[in-house]
XYZ file of N, CA and C in Angstrom:
402
model
N 11.635 39.778 -51.245
C 10.879 39.161 -52.242
C 10.362 37.786 -51.888
N 9.414 37.408 -52.689
C 8.744 36.116 -52.560
C 9.578 35.044 -53.262
N 10.029 34.008 -52.561
C 10.891 33.001 -53.185
C 10.200 32.203 -54.283
N 8.882 32.170 -54.282
C 8.171 31.381 -55.288
C 7.540 32.266 -56.354
N 7.953 33.522 -56.445
C 7.440 34.410 -57.476
C 5.962 34.718 -57.360
N 5.467 34.938 -56.164
C 4.066 35.299 -55.979
C 3.146 34.132 -55.718
N 3.612 32.930 -55.861
C 2.750 31.763 -55.652
C 2.984 31.105 -54.294
N 3.694 31.777 -53.397
C 4.005 31.204 -52.075
C 2.756 30.815 -51.287
N 1.703 31.683 -51.188
C 0.501 31.272 -50.442
C -0.152 30.019 -51.021
N -0.152 29.903 -52.327
C -0.745 28.721 -52.961
C 0.108 27.488 -52.645
N 1.422 27.661 -52.683
C 2.338 26.555 -52.417
C 2.182 26.030 -50.985
N 2.022 26.950 -50.028
C 1.937 26.527 -48.622
C 0.635 25.798 -48.311
N -0.347 25.927 -49.185
C -1.613 25.220 -48.967
C -1.655 23.879 -49.695
N -0.605 23.559 -50.420
C -0.613 22.311 -51.194
C -0.377 21.105 -50.289
N -0.868 19.957 -50.730
C -0.686 18.714 -49.975
C 0.790 18.334 -49.896
N 1.516 18.555 -50.978
C 2.929 18.203 -50.994
C 3.713 19.019 -49.960
N 3.411 20.301 -49.871
C 4.081 21.163 -48.890
C 3.780 20.672 -47.473
N 2.506 20.378 -47.200
C 2.122 19.887 -45.865
C 2.775 18.543 -45.574
N 2.861 17.693 -46.607
C 3.513 16.396 -46.424
C 4.976 16.583 -46.027
N 5.702 17.468 -46.723
C 7.112 17.678 -46.401
C 7.284 18.283 -45.013
N 6.353 19.146 -44.599
C 6.406 19.668 -43.226
C 6.223 18.551 -42.210
N 5.235 17.692 -42.441
C 5.009 16.568 -41.521
C 6.198 15.623 -41.507
N 6.771 15.381 -42.690
C 7.921 14.502 -42.784
C 9.117 15.083 -42.013
N 9.305 16.392 -42.117
C 10.382 17.051 -41.376
C 10.172 16.935 -39.873
N 8.930 17.105 -39.426
C 8.625 16.951 -37.998
C 8.842 15.507 -37.551
N 8.445 14.563 -38.397
C 8.645 13.148 -38.084
C 10.134 12.838 -37.932
N 10.948 13.334 -38.868
C 12.391 13.086 -38.797
C 12.991 13.714 -37.542
N 12.519 14.899 -37.180
C 12.993 15.554 -35.965
C 12.669 14.697 -34.734
N 11.427 14.215 -34.647
C 11.023 13.360 -33.519
C 11.795 12.047 -33.522
N 12.040 11.507 -34.711
C 12.798 10.266 -34.820
C 14.217 10.447 -34.280
N 14.835 11.576 -34.587
C 16.175 11.862 -34.069
C 16.162 12.013 -32.554
N 15.112 12.639 -32.017
C 15.004 12.768 -30.565
C 14.811 11.398 -29.920
N 14.014 10.548 -30.553
C 13.723 9.224 -30.005
C 14.983 8.379 -29.910
N 15.921 8.574 -30.811
C 17.157 7.798 -30.767
C 18.001 8.142 -29.545
N 17.795 9.316 -28.977
C 18.567 9.748 -27.812
C 17.887 9.368 -26.501
N 16.616 8.958 -26.572
C 15.851 8.662 -25.364
C 16.100 7.228 -24.915
N 16.335 7.050 -23.620
C 16.453 5.713 -23.048
C 15.354 5.534 -22.017
N 14.656 4.424 -22.110
C 13.569 4.189 -21.184
C 14.092 3.896 -19.773
N 15.285 3.352 -19.690
C 15.862 3.022 -18.394
C 16.413 4.283 -17.739
N 16.099 4.452 -16.501
C 16.648 5.558 -15.734
C 17.497 4.974 -14.623
N 18.632 5.548 -14.402
C 19.471 5.100 -13.290
C 18.753 5.434 -11.987
N 18.652 4.477 -11.087
C 17.966 4.744 -9.815
C 18.676 5.847 -9.028
N 17.877 6.620 -8.307
C 18.447 7.659 -7.458
C 19.234 7.011 -6.323
N 20.397 7.536 -6.082
C 21.235 7.019 -5.006
C 22.079 8.170 -4.483
N 22.295 8.169 -3.177
C 23.130 9.207 -2.573
C 24.157 8.549 -1.662
N 25.368 9.079 -1.689
C 26.429 8.605 -0.797
C 26.155 9.011 0.644
N 25.436 10.129 0.805
C 25.108 10.623 2.135
C 24.011 9.742 2.746
N 24.271 9.202 3.919
C 23.340 8.245 4.540
C 21.977 8.875 4.835
N 21.951 10.103 5.316
C 20.663 10.724 5.659
C 19.855 11.016 4.389
N 20.534 11.421 3.320
C 19.832 11.661 2.059
C 19.314 10.349 1.490
N 20.113 9.294 1.571
C 19.676 7.991 1.078
C 18.493 7.484 1.887
N 18.496 7.722 3.197
C 17.368 7.313 4.035
C 16.112 8.093 3.646
N 16.273 9.382 3.349
C 15.133 10.191 2.920
C 14.588 9.682 1.584
N 15.468 9.302 0.670
C 15.030 8.740 -0.609
C 14.292 7.416 -0.411
N 14.805 6.586 0.485
C 14.159 5.300 0.770
C 12.779 5.529 1.384
N 12.676 6.464 2.325
C 11.377 6.776 2.934
C 10.401 7.307 1.884
N 10.902 8.188 1.004
C 10.050 8.725 -0.051
C 9.562 7.606 -0.961
N 10.452 6.692 -1.325
C 10.084 5.564 -2.187
C 8.992 4.724 -1.531
N 9.172 4.411 -0.263
C 8.182 3.581 0.435
C 6.839 4.299 0.576
N 6.888 5.597 0.886
C 5.648 6.373 0.987
C 4.980 6.512 -0.374
N 5.777 6.620 -1.409
C 5.248 6.787 -2.752
C 4.380 5.595 -3.146
N 4.846 4.410 -2.852
C 4.086 3.204 -3.196
C 2.740 3.196 -2.468
N 2.754 3.461 -1.180
C 1.488 3.418 -0.435
C 0.549 4.539 -0.889
N 1.099 5.712 -1.220
C 0.242 6.816 -1.657
C -0.330 6.573 -3.053
N 0.450 5.958 -3.935
C -0.093 5.600 -5.254
C -1.248 4.622 -5.068
N -1.072 3.653 -4.203
C -2.134 2.667 -3.964
C -3.387 3.319 -3.385
N -3.226 4.288 -2.487
C -4.382 4.973 -1.904
C -5.150 5.760 -2.957
N -4.431 6.529 -3.766
C -5.089 7.342 -4.790
C -5.740 6.441 -5.834
N -5.066 5.356 -6.188
C -5.621 4.421 -7.168
C -6.908 3.787 -6.633
N -6.920 3.434 -5.366
C -8.113 2.855 -4.756
C -9.278 3.845 -4.796
N -9.008 5.108 -4.484
C -10.058 6.131 -4.543
C -10.578 6.270 -5.969
N -9.662 6.294 -6.941
C -10.093 6.435 -8.331
C -10.934 5.235 -8.763
N -10.533 4.044 -8.370
C -11.316 2.852 -8.728
C -12.707 2.899 -8.092
N -12.771 3.378 -6.858
C -14.075 3.491 -6.191
C -14.974 4.472 -6.936
N -14.410 5.610 -7.362
C -15.208 6.588 -8.103
C -15.589 6.052 -9.471
N -14.685 5.341 -10.129
C -15.025 4.751 -11.430
C -16.151 3.732 -11.273
N -16.088 2.938 -10.218
C -17.156 1.983 -9.959
C -18.482 2.679 -9.723
N -18.415 3.808 -9.043
C -19.631 4.579 -8.778
C -20.179 5.192 -10.066
N -19.286 5.642 -10.937
C -19.735 6.258 -12.189
C -20.352 5.255 -13.136
N -19.768 4.060 -13.196
C -20.190 3.097 -14.201
C -21.022 1.959 -13.653
N -21.536 2.096 -12.441
C -22.399 1.050 -11.916
C -23.696 1.024 -12.721
N -24.340 -0.106 -12.713
C -25.580 -0.242 -13.477
C -26.654 0.650 -12.874
N -27.453 1.300 -13.718
C -28.516 2.162 -13.178
C -29.538 1.342 -12.397
N -30.065 1.938 -11.385
C -31.049 1.256 -10.540
C -32.384 1.229 -11.259
N -33.042 0.117 -11.192
C -34.348 -0.049 -11.824
C -35.321 0.981 -11.248
N -36.087 1.628 -12.116
C -37.002 2.680 -11.669
C -38.050 2.152 -10.698
N -38.368 0.846 -10.775
C -39.348 0.292 -9.828
C -38.790 0.259 -8.418
N -37.452 0.237 -8.302
C -36.830 0.186 -6.990
C -36.411 1.574 -6.503
N -36.675 2.597 -7.308
C -36.200 3.940 -6.973
C -36.673 4.395 -5.597
N -37.855 3.996 -5.190
C -38.366 4.412 -3.884
C -37.535 3.818 -2.744
N -36.807 2.733 -3.014
C -35.990 2.104 -1.980
C -34.588 2.698 -1.900
N -34.245 3.577 -2.842
C -32.915 4.158 -2.871
C -32.846 5.318 -1.882
N -31.799 5.344 -1.087
C -31.641 6.421 -0.115
C -31.477 7.775 -0.797
N -30.693 7.803 -1.873
C -30.387 9.056 -2.545
C -30.662 8.908 -4.039
N -31.774 9.447 -4.540
C -32.079 9.319 -5.967
C -31.021 9.949 -6.869
N -30.217 10.851 -6.332
C -29.162 11.479 -7.144
C -28.090 10.478 -7.548
N -28.058 9.313 -6.895
C -27.077 8.292 -7.255
C -27.232 7.853 -8.706
N -28.432 7.921 -9.223
C -28.663 7.481 -10.592
C -28.699 8.648 -11.565
N -28.503 9.837 -11.091
C -28.585 11.029 -11.924
C -27.371 11.145 -12.835
N -27.607 11.335 -14.129
C -26.522 11.426 -15.115
C -25.604 12.605 -14.817
N -26.166 13.736 -14.444
C -25.342 14.907 -14.145
C -24.409 14.641 -12.961
N -24.913 13.902 -12.002
C -24.085 13.550 -10.850
C -22.905 12.692 -11.285
N -23.153 11.737 -12.152
C -22.077 10.877 -12.647
C -21.050 11.679 -13.440
N -21.525 12.602 -14.257
C -20.600 13.416 -15.047
C -19.765 14.315 -14.137
N -20.379 14.807 -13.069
C -19.637 15.647 -12.126
C -18.548 14.840 -11.428
N -18.874 13.619 -11.065
C -17.878 12.754 -10.432
C -16.736 12.494 -11.408
N -17.086 12.218 -12.660
C -16.058 11.937 -13.662
C -15.136 13.135 -13.844
N -15.718 14.324 -13.934
C -14.920 15.526 -14.180
C -14.091 15.933 -12.966
N -14.631 15.745 -11.780
C -13.921 16.233 -10.593
C -13.048 15.190 -9.926
N -13.274 13.935 -10.205
C -12.507 12.900 -9.504
C -11.476 12.207 -10.382
N -11.901 11.686 -11.504
C -10.976 10.833 -12.243
C -9.886 11.594 -12.970
N -10.235 12.646 -13.695
C -9.195 13.355 -14.440
C -8.139 13.952 -13.512
N -8.533 14.694 -12.475
C -7.491 15.243 -11.596
C -6.678 14.163 -10.892
N -7.327 13.093 -10.466
C -6.575 12.051 -9.788
C -5.550 11.418 -10.708
N -5.934 11.166 -11.945
C -5.000 10.546 -12.874
C -3.926 11.542 -13.306
N -4.332 12.744 -13.658
C -3.392 13.715 -14.210
C -2.508 14.376 -13.169
N -3.055 14.622 -12.000
C -2.320 15.385 -10.998
C -1.739 14.538 -9.876
N -2.111 13.271 -9.810
C -1.600 12.437 -8.721
C -0.967 11.147 -9.227
N -1.725 10.319 -9.908
C -1.224 8.995 -10.269
C -0.102 9.070 -11.294
N -0.318 9.786 -12.388
C 0.718 9.824 -13.427
C 2.030 10.431 -12.934
N 2.010 11.605 -12.280
C 3.285 12.143 -11.778
C 3.948 11.223 -10.757
N 3.145 10.565 -9.928
C 3.718 9.653 -8.937
C 4.369 8.454 -9.620
N 3.743 7.947 -10.670
C 4.343 6.835 -11.406
C 5.628 7.270 -12.112
N 5.633 8.492 -12.620
C 6.860 8.994 -13.242
C 7.966 9.156 -12.197
N 7.629 9.626 -11.012
C 8.620 9.736 -9.940
C 9.111 8.352 -9.530
N 8.218 7.378 -9.547
C 8.600 6.014 -9.180
C 9.634 5.444 -10.138
N 9.666 5.962 -11.362
C 10.631 5.497 -12.336
C 12.080 5.782 -11.944
N 12.287 6.627 -10.945
C 13.638 6.962 -10.496
C 14.121 6.066 -9.358
N 13.307 5.088 -8.973
C 13.680 4.234 -7.855
C 13.807 2.787 -8.294
N 14.659 2.052 -7.606
C 14.863 0.638 -7.882
C 13.969 -0.159 -6.931
N 12.853 -0.666 -7.448
C 11.918 -1.415 -6.614
C 12.246 -2.912 -6.600
N 12.985 -3.379 -7.596
C 13.296 -4.801 -7.661
C 14.268 -5.213 -6.560
N 15.184 -4.335 -6.207
C 16.169 -4.654 -5.188
C 15.918 -3.920 -3.880
N 14.674 -3.544 -3.659
C 14.340 -2.776 -2.447
C 14.263 -3.689 -1.232
């Protein structure tokens, strides 16, 4: 049977019902947040070869983050550079440099994947290392 005597569909569409659902989700997230600590214990191994591998990974991680970030900044600069004056267009080696579709293609193929698939995961991995005492 219907717990609300036939009015259940109407009840589930009410603002009050939606509010209580959102409030329940908020309380659930709030409880999860109380268990989360932003500080992570740095990775450390008693085994010397494993610790050396972790140290090498940490050092490589920093240089690789910097390389990917530099590439992303270069592409962002290319996407958002000021358009070339049409009077000077004949002096431009590649007229596609000012093409809007070209800029959108660069944005879609360069910045999102670099940030989502390289920079962000690398920064999250960096959170497991102690850089202050390196």
